[in-house]
Amino acid sequence: MTVQVTPTICPFCGVGCGIDLRTENNKLISVEPQLDHPVSRGQLCTKGWNSAYGIDPINRITHPLIRTAQGFRQASWDEALETIADGLKQILVESGPQATGIISSARATNEDNYAAQKLARAVLKTNNVDHCARICHSPTVAGLSQTLGSGAMTNSAADLLETDLILVFGADPTENHSILGGHIMRAHLEGTKLIVADPRCTRLAKLADSHLQLKLGSNIALLNAMVKTILDNGWQDKKFLDQRCEGLEQLTASVANALEGVEETTGISLPEIESAAKAYSQSKRAMILYGMGITQYVSGTNNVIALSNLALICGQIGREGTGVNPLRGQNNVQGACDMGCLPNVYPGYQKVDNPEARAKFSQYWKTEVPEHPGLTSMGMTKATLAGEFRGLILFGEDPVVTDPDQNLVKRAFSKLDLLVVAELTMTDTARMADVVLPAASFAEKSGTFTNCERRVQHVQQALPPVGEARTDWQWLAAIAQQLGSDQLDWHDSEAVFREITQITPNYSAMNYTKIDQLQGLQWPCNHETPEGTAILHKDTFPIGKARLIPVHPIDIDELADNEYPLLLTTNRLHFHYGCGSMTRKSPLLERETPAGLLFINPADANDLGVTHRSAVGIRSRRGYVETRAMLTDDLPPGLVCMPYHFREAPSNQLTNTAQDPLTKMPELKACAVSVQPLEPGMSPRPIDEISALKVEGVK
Ligand SMILES: Nc1nc2c(c(=O)[nH]1)N[C@H]1C(S)=C(S)[C@@H](COP(=O)(O)OP(=O)(O)OC[C@H]3O[C@@H](n4cnc5c(=O)[nH]c(N)nc54)[C@H](O)[C@@H]3O)O[C@H]1N2
Ligand SMILES: Nc1nc2c(c(=O)[nH]1)N[C@H]1C(S)=C(S)[C@@H](COP(=O)(O)OP(=O)(O)OC[C@H]3O[C@@H](n4cnc5c(=O)[nH]c(N)nc54)[C@H](O)[C@@H]3O)O[C@H]1N2
Ligand code: SF4
Ligand SMILES: [Mo]
């Protein structure tokens, strides 16, 4: 049989690099970069090169599984679907629609996500639908829609090579958006100024013209001080402020005292603040990129607003090489949000509590839709513990490893009357399910992913699904049918996409053919912009004038004290992704880093008697893990750091569930911990072993 090459999109991060899958006799023989891809331009990072391991038929779930007293047993699709529908019907009759909900997946396609929220709203009749954006960029969606009218990256990846200054604020792109990290390094080599604001000394911070090594969680204090310095020196863009913004007076008044005590609060000196403020405001074109160092705080939404204030007063928006650019994380997190997999909005961010939007969807779907905004993902967890939530359908997420406070999540999931998990592999979350469904991977289905620069790209099927795996929208449709509804009866993925374009204004002029011809389409793509939009807000904002909104510093929820004297932040490593269920199948990636890791400054390590690579125990108010210490000057004394990819040493044993009041974003970037060295010669114990001891009451 001949070799076939199928162009598609990398299944990991939001950069959305183009890959070619080479197959022979229905087997994947290689993964290669697409030479002419508009973002990746013939490059891939190590995760992209290793994507075949993540979907290898070995260790995949190939058949539906049903829990029995002895463990899981294989079942037919008919039996699994009947079990799910019977369980849901019972909960709906006994407790009503609000006791059910869906957690969809930013790793799956737009078509899958559209189907998930339609099943929730049009069939189960609940707005309880959410996904990992909640604990990722939900403050971006909430913050930027208030200030600019749209919660997405304003500019494009290509702009990185057409700007004079890049300000990276709370993001680590060489590790996490590696191809963009490469663009930044190239731009910097060619003369673009680089400023990095991060408590850790990241790879880009080491190269930067200036590293603002601020204290954990002090973003607003630093940003307000920059705004105040700019206004005091008259460095603002007066014309832009006059013509395109409102709220300058209130903002000016609110930052009146922003320089007082700022050196102490942030750890950054006034001359450093002034120099960064001057460079950013006086550059012809300056681009802000930001990430989890801004959003994963109880102050997340206000942090985003503070960044937006800075860009707006300097008029650094609406032009090439400028903008406020959230580096959306997952391959399709932008799409999962666009598709309305959020409890308060339909596809296209049309609000569920707006009667007009509700009437529109009700008419289009020809059914009543629920009135009130639904529960967030953490909201469903808490409602379960309160006995108010009973049945959850979840796919393409592993909250037992990735949500904050692992012990709380496990308690909630074990209390559910029905937990359905559709996965590629047996994750810790799937192990807790009543019914496990085999999901087709990105290479085994067709659809679209929307990357971080709003580019909707075509994902094309290269392989048959393993075993009896089905595309997510297909099994979601089968559940709807089993519940007696034909709402999800589509013929193929293209038919789902057609429905999406009819009801989602920003996608209205898109179709698969045009997406293929133009190498993706950036939204808004409607009758006025049929070829898409590379730069948002050129002449106007969707809300008319942009809004400057005063915000004030907010402390992190848990400060260090005598019992827990160190602050822990959590981050990512280049070689692993999310819960690790895909990247850790690659022996090449697995070889790169030992599992776990606690990064700690040598001075703290010395005080505690901890040596390089020795075993340590880390305790917070919520949990305890063991791993190995890695001594590094990249962290200041007082701050330790753990990646969250390792199920045997999960940093989410420790993290805090304190939330941003508006978006319910938990504070994943800061909590107080204590660290102790383990007995010399001891190895760190995996969490399952530690938990088993606790259950037996040994420890
Ligand atoms: N290799 C790899 N790549 C990934 C992922 C992965 O798991 N692995 N995940 C993807 C996903 S889902 C996402 S959301 C993105 C996330 O990508 P990033 O946003 O880059 O993610 P993090 O590494 O979690 O955090 C970014 C930085 O925030 C800094 N930080 C912490 N607190 C503060 C603070 O108070 N202020 C400031 N200014 N900075 C602070 C941290 O030191 C860290 O360097 O990556 C995507 N890409
Ligand atoms: N401590 C700490 N915790 C964090 C963070 C942090 O910075 N610190 N970051 C948070 C952030 S930003 C995010 S986005 C979350 C991510 O958290 P998750 O979304 O839970 O993490 P992923 O590893 O992306 O999990 C995705 C799962 O989807 C499966 N999958 C992939 N493709 C498909 C598909 O097409 N269909 C189906 N059904 N399954 C599929 C994979 O096998 C994998 O197990 O983690 C959050 N947790
Ligand atoms: S940068 Fe992101 S999209 Fe590109 S190859 Fe790496 S993981 Fe895949
Ligand atoms: Mo994320």
XYZ file of N, CA and C and ligand atoms in Angstrom, residues 10 12-13 15-17 44-45 47-48 178-179, ligand 3:
44
model
N -0.708 20.013 15.510
C -0.149 19.436 16.739
C -1.203 19.434 17.859
N -0.873 19.451 21.118
C -0.497 19.919 22.458
C -0.858 21.390 22.685
N 0.034 22.314 22.412
C -0.218 23.664 22.933
C -0.903 24.592 21.931
N -0.025 27.110 20.325
C 0.665 27.682 19.162
C 0.030 27.119 17.886
N -0.353 25.830 17.930
C -1.047 25.246 16.777
C -0.142 25.011 15.587
N 1.006 24.377 15.824
C 1.947 24.134 14.725
C 1.374 23.130 13.730
N 9.078 22.324 14.754
C 8.240 21.753 15.815
C 9.083 21.728 17.078
N 8.445 21.766 18.247
C 9.220 21.565 19.467
C 9.249 20.068 19.777
N 7.838 18.256 21.922
C 6.546 17.602 22.171
C 5.856 17.285 20.844
N 5.876 18.249 19.924
C 5.290 18.009 18.603
C 5.953 16.828 17.911
N 6.794 26.911 22.738
C 8.211 26.914 22.365
C 8.491 27.527 21.003
N 7.597 27.315 20.061
C 7.864 27.886 18.727
C 7.761 29.413 18.801
S 5.015 24.658 20.143
Fe 3.093 23.697 20.817
S 1.961 23.305 18.913
Fe 4.108 23.652 18.351
S 5.052 21.640 18.274
Fe 5.386 22.439 20.364
S 3.647 21.662 21.545
Fe 3.102 21.441 19.379
